[in-house]
Amino acid sequence: MVTIGVPRALLYYIYFPMWQRFLTDLGCKVVLSPPTNERILNLGTQATVDEVCAPVKVAFGHVLDLADKVDYVFVPRLVSVEPRAYICPKLMGLPDMVKHSGNKMPELLSPDVDLSRGKMSIARALSEARHTLGKSVWPTLRAFYLSLGENHKVEQRLMSGLTPEEAFHGTAWRRTPGVRMKVAVLGHPYNVYDPVLSMSLIEQLRRSGVDVVTAEMLPQHKIDVGLQGLSKELFWTLSKKVLGAGLYFVKTPREVDGIIVLSSFGCGLESLIADLLERNARRSEFPFMHLIGDEHSGEAGVVTRVEAFIDMVKGRSEHASNISSHGNLQHRPTSTT
Amino acid sequence: MRVTFPHMGTCSIALQALLENLGLDVVPPPPITGKTLAIGAQYSPECVCLPFKVNIGNYIEAAENGADTVIMAGGIGPCRFGYYAELQREILQDLGLNVNMLVLEPPLGMITEIWHKLSPLANGNSFAKVAEIFYFAWRLGKSLDHVEQTLNRLRAVEMLPGACDRIWNDTLRTVGKTRTFRELRESAQHIDWMIKTLPIRQQKPLKVGVVGEIYMLLEPKVNLEFEKRLGRMGIEVHRSLYLSDWVCEHLLPEPRAKLHARKVKRAAAPYLRGHVGGHGLETIGHSVLYANEGIDGIIQVLPLTCMPEIVAQSILPRISKDFSLPIMTLILDEHSGEAGLQTRLEAFVDMLHTRQAIATGVEHRAK
Ligand code: SF4
Ligand code: SF4
């Protein structure tokens, strides 16, 4: 049986159920890399040029981690998953960056997913995958068709407030009773849910009795509300989620008490989107914090800042008076390192 | 309406001609200085790419001189440039500047569409007249490209140090200021004559190909004039992208340009499967083409955090190895200093000379 390694990185956090079903139905064995850890991060950092953003470094680490354990590592070339929108230039180049990085790299299963010109272009990706794995047409189509439903299955669990990891693998998180407040944690899923890249932000918030909402836990129609009234349609799928969710929260008071954006240093998309969101939040005096992490960020600095933010939000909602959030907002620290 | 625009090398010269010929009241942004960069960086998000910051600096300085409308290009992704204008508009608004942004979104393929989008700018000119004005700006841009390209080659072998720089300054002063076809033809002829009579040394200089992000390649004030520096060190400079490439891509797709693009894409194919936004694919493709043409070295220039060029940067070491060709990556931001750049360029050029000496067995005599 062919074994396929799936790196626990990048769009794994969105598409894993679908990928898994597709690959297993095709008769492959799926091996998932472990949650990001120091070793994986170091592997990735050593294999890439400095300038690459931390999530891509982590992805390299996962690929290398899987290298000797599997026949192929699944690194699709994700250009676009919807019309008129892209993922990110770096992810468009990722398979080639892996291939030519000068390290000994495993064989890649790397279909081209580009739906910017319509859904039918998926046919090309399927035929590429099929040829690499040596499968015939019908089983491939069948597997693909069956895999389409998988993501809907986990949707319910996501909407109930579980993170993708919890929703995919059936681990549950129990709320501790107590006075709750709710904070939105927004950012690209591979930042927000990665234990190392997020510096366990969600954990930390939950431990301090804060409910966390992320863009993945928000139904699409709410995100669309947020996106209404943008002067120009966004052409990045990931940013649509972040900005849509963020603007929705800013427009809908009392849905959450504050917004934390978590991004990577050097992320091109977030450099624009986080700033746009921050400007909107500031105009509505909505509590907002931007955490920028990179591969050197430690948890310690983040803990203090998050605590301060929670205290500020708490104070604000308790007094319901006009404690201006401005001080905090303008204190946008440049980096958490 | 007093219009302004962001600087981008010779592009802004052609654009200024275009707007003035349309009869608009044009307030060009003051030349880019350290102050422009500082202002731009101060009011832009920290991690955004350098061209964005310089744009902001240009807008603010132009607004101080009375501009109230900015003309800017848009885009459809996947790179940041296409969303620049949206955030820039908000930044200007939050600064309380009363500046309106007019964004020209591609593709402006169809003539009627161009007309429709530009009618607020047409200023009562007839369609034919506007078309002619556009054509003139295009010709002007092409002439400037041509001179710049030639000088980049000749600077390496000029007898009198600084002669090429003088011709370039003259070009900007004369050709750059022309507003009719006749003026353009006459001053271009004059510059041509100056170039033809330029005393040069008979020798074969080392050749360096320049690839990278287009803004950084086009805007000498921001790239610290690294091409001229190379020229002065006796290096013949071949640049992969010129203004006309940008125009073709963003505004008016041209069949010939398409053909060239296909060739570049094919050259890049073994290393990069498809486009990655910006000019990442071109960087790879041109590098391979240069390598096949027997260039002596390649320099990639990019602004910090530039996504497509980081993809290319990750792949270039492989090309360097496959063709055993030295490739240097220059990453610039608003803090980059001239001294540091000069040192790196000199080291690179020294290395090229050493390689050549080893290959041919001839010592290099310093220029
Ligand atoms: S979207 Fe940002 S974080 Fe993600 S790969 Fe692209 S640059 Fe990196
Ligand atoms: S090509 Fe590079 S510099 Fe230009 S907008 Fe894109 S990321 Fe920024």
mmCIF file of C-alpha atoms in Angstrom, chain A residues 49 51-52 77 86 88-90 92-93 95-97 99-102 110-112 128 230-236 265-269 271-273 275-276 279-280 283 292 332 334, chain B residues 43-48 52 74-80 82-84 86-87 89-91 93-94 105 270-277 304-305 307-308 310-311 313-315 318 331:
data_model
loop_
_atom_site.group_PDB
_atom_site.id
_atom_site.type_symbol
_atom_site.label_atom_id
_atom_site.label_comp_id
_atom_site.label_asym_id
_atom_site.label_seq_id
_atom_site.Cartn_x
_atom_site.Cartn_y
_atom_site.Cartn_z
ATOM 1 C CA VAL A 49 16.144 31.102 3.511
ATOM 2 C CA GLU A 51 13.193 35.703 4.701
ATOM 3 C CA VAL A 52 10.498 33.049 4.430
ATOM 4 C CA ARG A 77 0.273 23.567 -5.176
ATOM 5 C CA TYR A 86 -5.889 33.296 -4.355
ATOM 6 C CA CYS A 88 -0.757 33.318 -1.192
ATOM 7 C CA PRO A 89 2.184 33.725 -3.568
ATOM 8 C CA LYS A 90 4.349 31.690 -1.250
ATOM 9 C CA MET A 92 1.847 28.909 -5.015
ATOM 10 C CA GLY A 93 5.575 28.401 -5.014
ATOM 11 C CA PRO A 95 6.231 22.681 -3.944
ATOM 12 C CA ASP A 96 8.994 24.185 -6.066
ATOM 13 C CA MET A 97 10.619 25.747 -3.033
ATOM 14 C CA LYS A 99 11.925 20.593 -4.445
ATOM 15 C CA HIS A 100 14.795 22.990 -5.059
ATOM 16 C CA SER A 101 15.743 23.826 -1.517
ATOM 17 C CA GLY A 102 18.956 21.880 -1.793
ATOM 18 C CA SER A 110 1.697 17.784 -5.583
ATOM 19 C CA PRO A 111 -1.385 18.400 -7.665
ATOM 20 C CA ASP A 112 -2.114 21.874 -8.982
ATOM 21 C CA GLU A 128 -2.220 14.791 -11.689
ATOM 22 C CA LEU A 230 -15.406 46.974 1.402
ATOM 23 C CA SER A 231 -14.326 49.412 -1.255
ATOM 24 C CA LYS A 232 -12.834 46.563 -3.258
ATOM 25 C CA GLU A 233 -13.377 42.847 -3.145
ATOM 26 C CA LEU A 234 -10.489 41.054 -1.504
ATOM 27 C CA PHE A 235 -8.585 38.597 -3.647
ATOM 28 C CA TRP A 236 -7.167 36.428 -0.868
ATOM 29 C CA PHE A 265 6.289 38.497 10.885
ATOM 30 C CA GLY A 266 6.834 38.908 7.178
ATOM 31 C CA CYS A 267 3.383 37.772 6.154
ATOM 32 C CA GLY A 268 2.499 39.825 3.142
ATOM 33 C CA LEU A 269 -1.242 39.481 3.388
ATOM 34 C CA SER A 271 0.637 43.357 6.764
ATOM 35 C CA LEU A 272 -2.239 44.966 4.892
ATOM 36 C CA ILE A 273 -5.232 43.193 6.383
ATOM 37 C CA ASP A 275 -3.773 47.182 9.545
ATOM 38 C CA LEU A 276 -7.088 47.660 7.744
ATOM 39 C CA ARG A 279 -8.058 51.081 11.621
ATOM 40 C CA ASN A 280 -11.684 50.026 11.587
ATOM 41 C CA ARG A 283 -12.546 54.125 14.704
ATOM 42 C CA ILE A 292 3.098 39.381 15.475
ATOM 43 C CA ARG A 332 0.728 48.407 18.801
ATOM 44 C CA THR A 334 6.048 45.918 16.630
ATOM 45 C CA TYR B 43 2.536 56.140 8.409
ATOM 46 C CA SER B 44 2.562 52.679 6.819
ATOM 47 C CA PRO B 45 2.156 49.312 8.485
ATOM 48 C CA GLU B 46 5.548 48.134 9.631
ATOM 49 C CA CYS B 47 5.751 44.892 7.659
ATOM 50 C CA VAL B 48 4.397 46.135 4.362
ATOM 51 C CA PHE B 52 3.924 50.896 -0.425
ATOM 52 C CA GLY B 74 -4.925 48.561 -8.939
ATOM 53 C CA GLY B 75 -4.650 44.853 -9.541
ATOM 54 C CA ILE B 76 -6.303 41.504 -9.151
ATOM 55 C CA GLY B 77 -3.736 39.745 -7.042
ATOM 56 C CA PRO B 78 -2.297 37.496 -5.924
ATOM 57 C CA CYS B 79 0.281 39.995 -4.809
ATOM 58 C CA ARG B 80 -0.162 42.888 -2.434
ATOM 59 C CA GLY B 82 -3.514 45.084 -6.112
ATOM 60 C CA TYR B 83 -4.721 46.020 -2.661
ATOM 61 C CA TYR B 84 -2.234 48.802 -2.007
ATOM 62 C CA GLU B 86 -7.395 50.427 -0.660
ATOM 63 C CA LEU B 87 -5.276 50.660 2.450
ATOM 64 C CA ARG B 89 -6.829 55.486 0.893
ATOM 65 C CA GLU B 90 -7.649 54.690 4.510
ATOM 66 C CA ILE B 91 -4.261 55.854 5.692
ATOM 67 C CA GLN B 93 -8.165 59.464 5.376
ATOM 68 C CA ASP B 94 -7.025 58.694 8.934
ATOM 69 C CA GLU B 105 -8.088 48.677 -12.177
ATOM 70 C CA PRO B 270 12.038 23.240 -14.683
ATOM 71 C CA TYR B 271 12.334 25.306 -11.521
ATOM 72 C CA LEU B 272 8.953 26.919 -10.990
ATOM 73 C CA ARG B 273 5.713 25.468 -12.255
ATOM 74 C CA GLY B 274 3.615 28.545 -12.592
ATOM 75 C CA HIS B 275 3.270 32.148 -11.689
ATOM 76 C CA VAL B 276 3.568 33.219 -8.061
ATOM 77 C CA GLY B 277 2.398 36.810 -8.350
ATOM 78 C CA LEU B 304 12.038 43.099 2.451
ATOM 79 C CA THR B 305 9.035 40.742 2.830
ATOM 80 C CA MET B 307 6.391 37.389 -1.312
ATOM 81 C CA PRO B 308 6.986 36.421 -4.957
ATOM 82 C CA ILE B 310 11.118 35.247 -1.622
ATOM 83 C CA VAL B 311 9.821 32.255 -3.542
ATOM 84 C CA GLN B 313 15.091 33.639 -3.754
ATOM 85 C CA SER B 314 14.509 30.170 -2.345
ATOM 86 C CA ILE B 315 14.946 28.622 -5.772
ATOM 87 C CA ARG B 318 19.601 25.764 -7.269
ATOM 88 C CA ILE B 331 17.194 42.878 0.035
#
